[in-house]
Amino acid sequence: MGGLPVSSIWCSFVDNSNKLWLGTNGWGILYTTTRESNFQSYRHDPDTPNSLSSPSIRGIYEDEAGILWVGGYAGLNRLDRTTGKVTVYSSDVETNVATTIYNVYVVTGFPGSDGTKLWLGQENLGLFSFEKKTGKITRINNNAEDTDSLINPWVYALLPECDGSVWVGTRDGVDLVRFEKNGNPRFTHFIHKEHNPKSFSGTRVNAFLKDSRNVLWIATQGGGLNAVDLNKPETTFVHYMYDENNPKSISSNQVKCILEDKQGTLWFGTDGGGLNQFNREDESFLHFTQKDGLPNNVVYGILEDNEGSLWLSTNNGLSKFSPSERMFRNYTIEDGLQGNEFNTGSYFKSKRGELFFGGINGLNAFFPESVHVSSFLPPVVLTNFTLFNKFVSPGEVVNDRVLLEKHISETPVVELTYDENVFSIEFASLDYSAPRKNLYSYMLEGFDNSWTMTTAERRSVTYTNLDAGEYRFRVMGSNSDGGWNQQPASLRIIITPPFWKLWWFIALSVLVVGGTAFGLAHSRYIHLRRAKEEREKFSHRLMEQTEKERKRIAAELHDSIGQGILIIKNLANLGTQPSPAMKVPPTPELLTEISSQASEALDEVRRITHNLRPIHLDRLGLTETLRTYVRTVQQVSQLTIVSEIDGIDDCLPKNMEIHVFRIVQESFNNILKHAEATEVRVRVHNVDRTITLTIQDNGKGFSSPKVLSEARRASFGLLDLSERARVLGGILTIDSSPKQGTIISVIIPFHNQKIQSL
């Protein structure tokens, strides 16, 4: 608002969050915050002499005198914060590599130098010692062809030891540099060896940490985490790698930074896997990511403040993490940061407790206890209601009624029909300090099982296809510092059901369905009862027929065979005991008469037994028996018979063949007794493992449309046909109409397992 003329300001107002609002003439409504920034920034400004030499910051170190040393991609900066003076140490890389200060990636202290020197690690230049008073720089031996030299000149991490040695992390592994009494360096290389599981696992080193147990931890870019117990004489590397099958493994093999807190707990920042907490007891890792509130899953640096909170630099601002509460509070460029993106290895904590983090646009410095946290808890309001992605205005007619009488923020209840099933609710937290940092948590009671967190970029929610019923939407919001207003905004939502879900329709449906079910059950009961009655009638008639057959056989045996045997007996008596009246002894004529009577008796026995079971079945087989029977009927009747009988022997079990014969026999009996037919066609075909039997006459036929059911009630013969077809596992059909004759057809499968015995 630097260009706003004072005369254009007509009115002003400071709200509860210390926001200054201005009403202007021609400039609209403007606002600005009245609070100071939480974070001090140091940046590169080409127009300002006392500014940092590089916009992107790497190494950071504050010495015993309070002088801040800052490395970047344009040399080393000496910042005297009491005077604001910045001294830049930089030289062109092409002049003299051994004395070049340019790509300063790491800056750290130099133990044993009484504070007069610094260690510098430079990208593609190697390891250097720097004399703070004179600015003299000395390059530690770096020769790719010399084994007694640094592995690689790209230096990304340094860890000085009290004995004057220094651990150097490069792009190709780790060097331990020790110095002889004459100052000559000696190098011990630790690199990855493919067939040695105890060797270093990575290549590029991002960070070192020697913990309180004298264990050296090494963070790598792609090789996971390495640990070396310095208490042991042998240097053995223990590896901690990401394992997709182990949820308790480290979350990424790209480890950026390491911290041991005051409690002795180890923390690791990763590239893409968020923050990891290490459990020394079972060597497991607990992960904290964006879903837990971390602003980004890339963690460049970790520092612990004097209160035990962890401060994390990420790809999306700074985050303050409380290990006890497991809560994150996030800060962005809107809070005064140099930017939202920070850099690997660019973090430092001074002895006074001041924290420093470097990023792509400068350096931030702050005392954590001085970081302001807003106490203003903003109200949360509903700002918009849409139906099928269309904004609903107050007083607007929707589906023949006004849906919202007032604005949604003043509407306590919204009533929707069952088919208005896609609606959205938008909400806002009324804190304008840094509105993009406001957070929200919402829940639809009656549908959601838990609260859902969301950000300012997604401060709306859509629901679809909810069941009819009553719901309550609640939403809570926070201010830009993460302070939550526990009083949610609320909206009652009623969804009316369709008519087919109303109680009266359900009750009517139950009655209809119940009545239908009762009617069907009753009809089924009647059907079963009638079927039972028919079965009982059939059994009764079967017994009557059986008894009648017995009487017939008894009568025939008595009248014909018995009479014949009696005649034979009398003739035999005459031959053996001639009476006085006989004038001549028995003659051959008498014996001939006895033989004739015996033959007639034998023929009668054969006829009776044939009726019980034709002997041809066992002697000639089913096929020839049927053919013989048809020829016999044709000989003794006036019928003209045309027959086509395929071979069907062995198609059915032997005990089943009699049923086929009886079906043919009973059909002809019905034709001879009732049909008044002159022609009959008999067809027996064997096709596709199926016997098809058809007997067609040109008789008078049946007059009832329900031929089979009527026939069953009228004729025991047709009942016998039906029962025998059932026993054979076949299908019987009778097609008949007046003066059109009758067709009896039976389809019988081969050796059907459902075949039963009578």
Coordinates of C-alpha atoms in Angstrom, one line a residue, residues 207-212 217 219 225 255-269 275-278 280 299-305 308-312 321 323 347 349 355 357:
A207 CA 24.7 -35.5 6.9
F208 CA 26.8 -36.8 9.8
L209 CA 25.8 -37.2 13.5
K210 CA 27.8 -38.7 16.4
D211 CA 25.3 -39.5 19.1
S212 CA 25.6 -39.7 22.9
W217 CA 25.2 -42.0 11.9
A219 CA 22.6 -40.0 6.0
L225 CA 21.0 -44.8 6.7
V255 CA 18.0 -39.4 4.1
K256 CA 18.6 -35.7 4.4
C257 CA 19.3 -34.9 8.0
I258 CA 19.8 -36.3 11.5
L259 CA 19.1 -35.1 15.1
E260 CA 19.5 -36.6 18.5
D261 CA 17.2 -34.7 20.9
K262 CA 17.7 -34.1 24.7
Q263 CA 15.9 -37.4 25.5
G264 CA 18.4 -39.3 23.4
T265 CA 15.8 -40.0 20.6
L266 CA 17.1 -40.0 17.1
W267 CA 15.1 -38.3 14.3
F268 CA 15.7 -38.5 10.6
G269 CA 14.4 -36.2 7.8
L275 CA 10.0 -37.4 9.4
N276 CA 11.2 -40.6 11.0
Q277 CA 11.5 -41.4 14.8
F278 CA 13.9 -44.2 15.6
R280 CA 16.6 -48.0 19.6
V299 CA 12.5 -32.6 5.3
Y300 CA 15.8 -30.8 4.7
G301 CA 16.8 -29.9 8.3
I302 CA 15.9 -30.7 11.9
L303 CA 16.7 -28.5 15.0
E304 CA 15.5 -28.8 18.6
D305 CA 14.6 -25.7 20.5
G308 CA 12.0 -29.7 23.3
S309 CA 10.1 -28.9 20.1
L310 CA 11.5 -29.8 16.7
W311 CA 11.7 -27.3 13.9
L312 CA 11.8 -28.8 10.4
F321 CA 6.6 -30.3 15.8
P323 CA 7.0 -34.9 20.0
Y347 CA 20.4 -25.4 9.2
K349 CA 21.5 -23.8 16.1
L355 CA 17.8 -21.2 15.0
F357 CA 17.5 -22.1 8.2

